[in-house]
Amino acid sequence: MKEEKIIVPANGYLMLFMFLILFFGSIVLIPITETGWSAFGIIAALILAFGFLMVQPNGSRVLLLFGKYVGTIKKNGFYWVNPFYTKKKISLRASNFDSERLKVNDKLGNPVMISTILVWRVQNTYKAAFDVDNYENFVRVQTDAAVRKLASMYPYDNFADEGLAEDITLRSSVNEVSNALEKEIDERLSIAGIEVLEARIGYLAYAQEIANAMLKRQQATAIVAARHKIVEGAVSMVEMAIEELNKKQVVDLDEERKAAMVSNLMVVLCGDKDASPVLNTGTLSH
């Protein structure tokens, strides 16, 4: 496979000076010589004018001579090349690509909506110009393919309560997923001489048909986790209350009344609503 060849053509300002001399000199000589040589000089000057080109910063020109690759100009400036060269402009600037939201299945088979943000630039102008048909369209297609493959490798979320604990998920492992996505896209775009500067997930959510069900599931998981913490704290508080009562001998409770106190405390501490206490004005023996 042919590689990129960097060239520096002739100075454009020097050739512009020669063009002006040839063109205007031939015009001046037409009435003097009254021959066809002056017209020939004008035609030659006009042909030379097609060789001027300007390369802007972070730009390039790929040069072809009758289908043969000659080289690439990457240094910005004003130049003159063979007028018969075909000049193809390729930008070396960094470009952003925000992909469309794709519906794909994650590792567990759940449909999710996902998109990616890609920052890329052309590194090898020969590969970008000749190894692929349209390198910009190539970036879009291969990025979508890489996102689909990435989504199938990881679950959307970690379902540890169902025995499906995963170290890396699409929702929580942002850095790991971005690194994997960047590596996958870079391998696919290397054939086109394109360098991936950054790749990350731009949008991630469950598909509409299961979004409500998954939201309820997440809410239920959060409620169960919160209740678990509340019960743990309530048990600790009841245990501490009984120990303090026995230690300070505030009241002597039998097992039945301890059970009633524990039940009342657990209801108060674990209940969703404020407790409505009932004042007992009787005695412990009646």
Coordinates of C-alpha atoms in Angstrom, one line a residue:
M1 CA 0.0 0.0 0.0
K2 CA 1.3 3.5 -0.9
E3 CA 2.0 5.9 1.9
E4 CA 1.5 9.6 2.3
K5 CA 4.2 11.8 0.7
I6 CA 4.7 15.3 2.0
I7 CA 6.0 17.8 -0.6
V8 CA 6.8 21.5 -0.6
P9 CA 6.2 23.1 -4.1
A10 CA 7.6 26.2 -5.7
N11 CA 7.0 29.6 -4.0
G12 CA 3.8 31.2 -5.3
Y13 CA 5.0 34.8 -5.0
L14 CA 8.0 34.2 -7.3
M15 CA 5.9 32.5 -9.9
L16 CA 3.3 35.2 -9.6
F17 CA 6.0 37.8 -10.5
M18 CA 7.0 35.7 -13.5
F19 CA 3.4 35.4 -14.5
L20 CA 2.8 39.1 -14.5
I21 CA 6.0 39.7 -16.5
L22 CA 5.0 37.1 -19.1
F23 CA 1.4 38.2 -19.3
F24 CA 1.7 42.0 -19.5
G25 CA 5.0 41.8 -21.4
S26 CA 3.2 39.8 -24.1
I27 CA 0.4 42.3 -24.3
V28 CA 2.9 45.1 -24.7
L29 CA 4.8 43.3 -27.4
I30 CA 1.7 42.6 -29.6
P31 CA 1.6 45.9 -31.4
I32 CA 5.4 46.0 -31.6
T33 CA 6.2 42.6 -33.0
E34 CA 2.9 42.1 -34.9
T35 CA 3.5 38.3 -34.7
G36 CA 1.8 35.3 -33.0
W37 CA 4.5 34.8 -30.5
S38 CA 3.0 37.5 -28.2
A39 CA -0.4 35.7 -28.3
F40 CA 1.4 32.5 -27.5
G41 CA 3.0 34.2 -24.4
I42 CA -0.4 35.3 -23.2
I43 CA -1.8 31.7 -23.6
A44 CA 1.2 30.3 -21.7
A45 CA 0.7 32.8 -18.9
L46 CA -3.0 31.9 -18.6
I47 CA -2.0 28.2 -18.4
L48 CA 0.5 29.0 -15.7
A49 CA -2.2 30.8 -13.7
F50 CA -4.0 27.4 -13.1
G51 CA -1.0 26.3 -11.0
F52 CA -1.5 28.8 -8.2
L53 CA -3.0 27.4 -5.0
M54 CA -3.3 28.5 -1.3
V55 CA -3.1 26.2 1.7
Q56 CA -4.6 27.5 4.9
P57 CA -3.5 26.5 8.4
N58 CA -4.6 23.0 9.3
G59 CA -5.5 22.4 5.6
S60 CA -3.9 20.2 2.9
R61 CA -4.0 19.6 -0.8
V62 CA -3.6 16.2 -2.4
L63 CA -2.0 16.4 -5.8
L64 CA -2.7 14.0 -8.7
L65 CA -1.2 14.0 -12.2
F66 CA -3.4 12.1 -14.6
G67 CA -4.5 9.7 -11.9
K68 CA -1.1 9.2 -10.3
Y69 CA -0.5 10.3 -6.7
V70 CA 2.2 13.0 -6.6
G71 CA 2.2 14.1 -3.0
T72 CA 0.4 16.1 -0.3
I73 CA 1.0 19.8 0.7
K74 CA 0.4 20.3 4.4
K75 CA 2.4 23.4 5.1
N76 CA 0.3 26.5 4.8
G77 CA 1.2 29.2 2.3
F78 CA 0.9 30.4 -1.3
Y79 CA 2.4 28.0 -3.8
W80 CA 2.6 27.2 -7.5
V81 CA 2.4 23.6 -8.9
N82 CA 2.1 22.0 -12.3
P83 CA -1.1 23.4 -13.9
F84 CA -2.1 19.9 -14.9
Y85 CA -2.2 18.7 -11.3
T86 CA -5.6 17.7 -9.9
K87 CA -5.8 19.4 -6.5
K88 CA -8.0 17.8 -3.8
K89 CA -8.6 19.7 -0.6
I90 CA -8.7 17.8 2.7
S91 CA -9.1 19.5 6.0
L92 CA -6.8 18.6 8.9
R93 CA -8.9 20.4 11.5
A94 CA -10.6 18.5 14.3
S95 CA -14.2 17.8 13.6
N96 CA -17.2 16.9 15.8
F97 CA -19.7 14.2 15.0
D98 CA -22.9 13.8 17.1
S99 CA -24.5 10.5 16.0
E100 CA -28.2 9.9 15.9
R101 CA -29.9 8.1 18.8
L102 CA -29.9 4.5 18.0
K103 CA -32.1 1.8 19.5
V104 CA -29.9 -1.2 20.4
N105 CA -30.0 -4.1 22.8
D106 CA -27.7 -4.2 25.8
K107 CA -26.0 -7.3 27.1
L108 CA -29.2 -8.4 28.9
G109 CA -31.3 -7.9 25.8
N110 CA -33.0 -4.7 27.1
P111 CA -33.7 -2.1 24.3
V112 CA -31.8 1.2 25.0
M113 CA -31.4 4.5 23.2
I114 CA -27.8 5.5 22.8
S115 CA -25.8 8.1 20.9
T116 CA -22.1 9.1 20.8
I117 CA -20.1 12.3 20.4
L118 CA -16.9 11.8 18.4
V119 CA -13.9 14.2 17.9
W120 CA -11.7 13.2 15.0
R121 CA -9.4 14.5 12.4
V122 CA -7.6 13.3 9.3
Q123 CA -4.0 12.1 10.0
N124 CA -3.1 10.4 6.7
T125 CA -4.4 12.2 3.6
Y126 CA -3.5 9.4 1.2
K127 CA -5.7 6.8 3.1
A128 CA -8.5 9.4 3.5
A129 CA -8.5 10.2 -0.2
F130 CA -7.9 6.9 -1.8
D131 CA -8.5 4.0 0.6
V132 CA -12.1 4.8 1.2
D133 CA -14.8 6.2 -1.1
N134 CA -16.0 9.1 1.2
Y135 CA -14.1 9.4 4.5
E136 CA -16.7 11.6 6.2
N137 CA -19.5 9.1 5.5
F138 CA -17.1 6.3 6.5
V139 CA -16.8 8.0 9.9
R140 CA -20.6 8.1 10.4
V141 CA -21.2 4.5 9.4
Q142 CA -18.4 3.0 11.4
T143 CA -19.2 5.0 14.5
D144 CA -22.8 3.7 14.5
A145 CA -21.5 0.2 14.0
A146 CA -19.0 0.6 16.9
V147 CA -21.8 2.0 19.2
R148 CA -24.0 -1.0 18.5
K149 CA -21.2 -3.4 19.3
L150 CA -20.3 -1.6 22.5
A151 CA -23.9 -1.5 23.7
S152 CA -24.2 -5.3 23.3
M153 CA -21.1 -5.9 25.4
Y154 CA -22.3 -4.2 28.7
P155 CA -25.6 -4.1 30.5
Y156 CA -27.4 -0.8 31.0
D157 CA -27.4 -1.1 34.8
N158 CA -26.2 -3.4 37.6
F159 CA -29.0 -5.8 38.7
A160 CA -27.2 -7.2 41.7
D161 CA -30.5 -8.2 43.4
E162 CA -31.1 -10.6 40.6
G163 CA -27.7 -12.2 40.7
L164 CA -26.5 -10.2 37.6
A165 CA -23.8 -8.2 39.2
E166 CA -21.5 -6.6 36.6
D167 CA -18.3 -4.6 37.1
I168 CA -18.8 -2.4 34.1
T169 CA -22.2 -0.9 33.1
L170 CA -23.2 1.7 30.5
R171 CA -24.8 4.0 33.0
S172 CA -22.2 4.0 35.9
S173 CA -18.9 3.1 34.3
V174 CA -18.5 6.3 32.2
N175 CA -14.7 6.3 31.9
E176 CA -14.4 2.5 31.1
V177 CA -17.1 2.6 28.5
S178 CA -15.7 5.8 26.9
N179 CA -12.2 4.2 26.7
A180 CA -13.6 1.0 25.1
L181 CA -15.7 3.0 22.6
E182 CA -12.7 5.2 21.7
K183 CA -10.5 2.1 21.1
E184 CA -13.2 0.4 19.0
I185 CA -13.8 3.4 16.8
D186 CA -10.1 4.1 16.4
E187 CA -9.5 0.6 15.1
R188 CA -12.3 0.9 12.6
L189 CA -11.2 4.4 11.3
S190 CA -7.5 3.6 11.0
I191 CA -8.1 2.2 7.5
A192 CA -9.1 5.7 6.4
G193 CA -6.2 7.4 8.1
I194 CA -8.4 9.1 10.7
E195 CA -7.3 9.8 14.3
V196 CA -9.8 9.6 17.1
L197 CA -9.2 12.4 19.6
E198 CA -12.2 11.7 21.9
A199 CA -15.3 9.4 22.0
R200 CA -17.9 9.4 24.7
I201 CA -21.6 8.5 25.2
G202 CA -23.7 11.6 24.4
Y203 CA -27.2 10.1 25.3
L204 CA -28.2 7.0 27.1
A205 CA -31.7 5.9 28.2
Y206 CA -34.0 3.0 28.2
A207 CA -36.2 2.7 25.1
Q208 CA -39.7 4.1 25.4
E209 CA -41.5 0.8 25.6
I210 CA -39.7 -0.3 28.8
A211 CA -38.8 3.1 30.3
N212 CA -41.8 3.2 32.7
A213 CA -41.3 -0.4 33.8
M214 CA -37.6 0.2 34.5
L215 CA -38.3 3.4 36.3
K216 CA -40.8 1.6 38.6
R217 CA -38.2 -1.1 39.2
Q218 CA -35.5 1.4 40.1
Q219 CA -38.0 3.1 42.5
A220 CA -38.9 -0.2 44.1
T221 CA -35.2 -1.1 44.5
A222 CA -34.5 2.3 46.2
I223 CA -37.5 1.9 48.5
V224 CA -36.4 -1.6 49.5
A225 CA -32.8 -0.4 50.2
A226 CA -34.2 2.5 52.3
R227 CA -36.4 0.2 54.3
H228 CA -33.5 -2.1 54.9
K229 CA -31.5 0.8 56.4
I230 CA -34.5 2.0 58.5
V231 CA -35.1 -1.5 59.9
E232 CA -31.4 -1.9 60.8
G233 CA -31.4 1.5 62.6
A234 CA -34.7 0.7 64.4
V235 CA -33.4 -2.7 65.7
S236 CA -30.3 -1.0 67.0
M237 CA -32.3 1.7 68.8
V238 CA -34.7 -0.8 70.3
E239 CA -31.8 -2.9 71.6
M240 CA -30.2 0.2 73.1
A241 CA -33.4 1.3 74.7
I242 CA -33.9 -2.1 76.4
E243 CA -30.2 -2.2 77.6
E244 CA -30.5 1.3 79.1
L245 CA -33.8 0.5 80.9
N246 CA -32.3 -2.6 82.4
K247 CA -29.0 -0.9 83.2
K248 CA -30.6 2.0 85.1
Q249 CA -33.4 -0.1 86.5
V250 CA -36.0 2.4 85.5
V251 CA -38.8 -0.2 85.2
D252 CA -38.9 -4.0 85.6
L253 CA -40.5 -5.5 82.5
D254 CA -41.4 -9.1 82.0
E255 CA -40.9 -10.8 78.6
E256 CA -44.5 -10.1 77.5
R257 CA -44.2 -6.4 78.2
K258 CA -40.7 -6.3 76.5
A259 CA -42.3 -7.8 73.4
A260 CA -45.1 -5.2 73.5
M261 CA -42.6 -2.4 73.9
V262 CA -40.4 -3.7 71.1
S263 CA -43.5 -4.0 68.8
N264 CA -44.6 -0.4 69.6
L265 CA -41.1 1.0 69.0
M266 CA -40.7 -0.8 65.7
V267 CA -44.0 0.5 64.5
V268 CA -43.1 4.1 65.5
L269 CA -39.6 3.9 64.1
C270 CA -40.4 2.1 60.8
G271 CA -43.8 3.7 60.1
D272 CA -44.3 6.1 57.1
K273 CA -46.6 8.4 59.1
D274 CA -46.1 10.2 62.4
A275 CA -47.1 8.2 65.5
S276 CA -50.2 9.1 67.5
P277 CA -49.4 8.1 71.0
V278 CA -52.0 6.9 73.5
L279 CA -51.5 8.0 77.1
N280 CA -52.2 5.1 79.5
T281 CA -53.2 6.5 82.9
G282 CA -53.7 3.1 84.5
T283 CA -51.1 1.0 86.3
L284 CA -48.8 -1.8 85.2
S285 CA -50.7 -4.3 87.3
H286 CA -54.2 -3.7 85.9

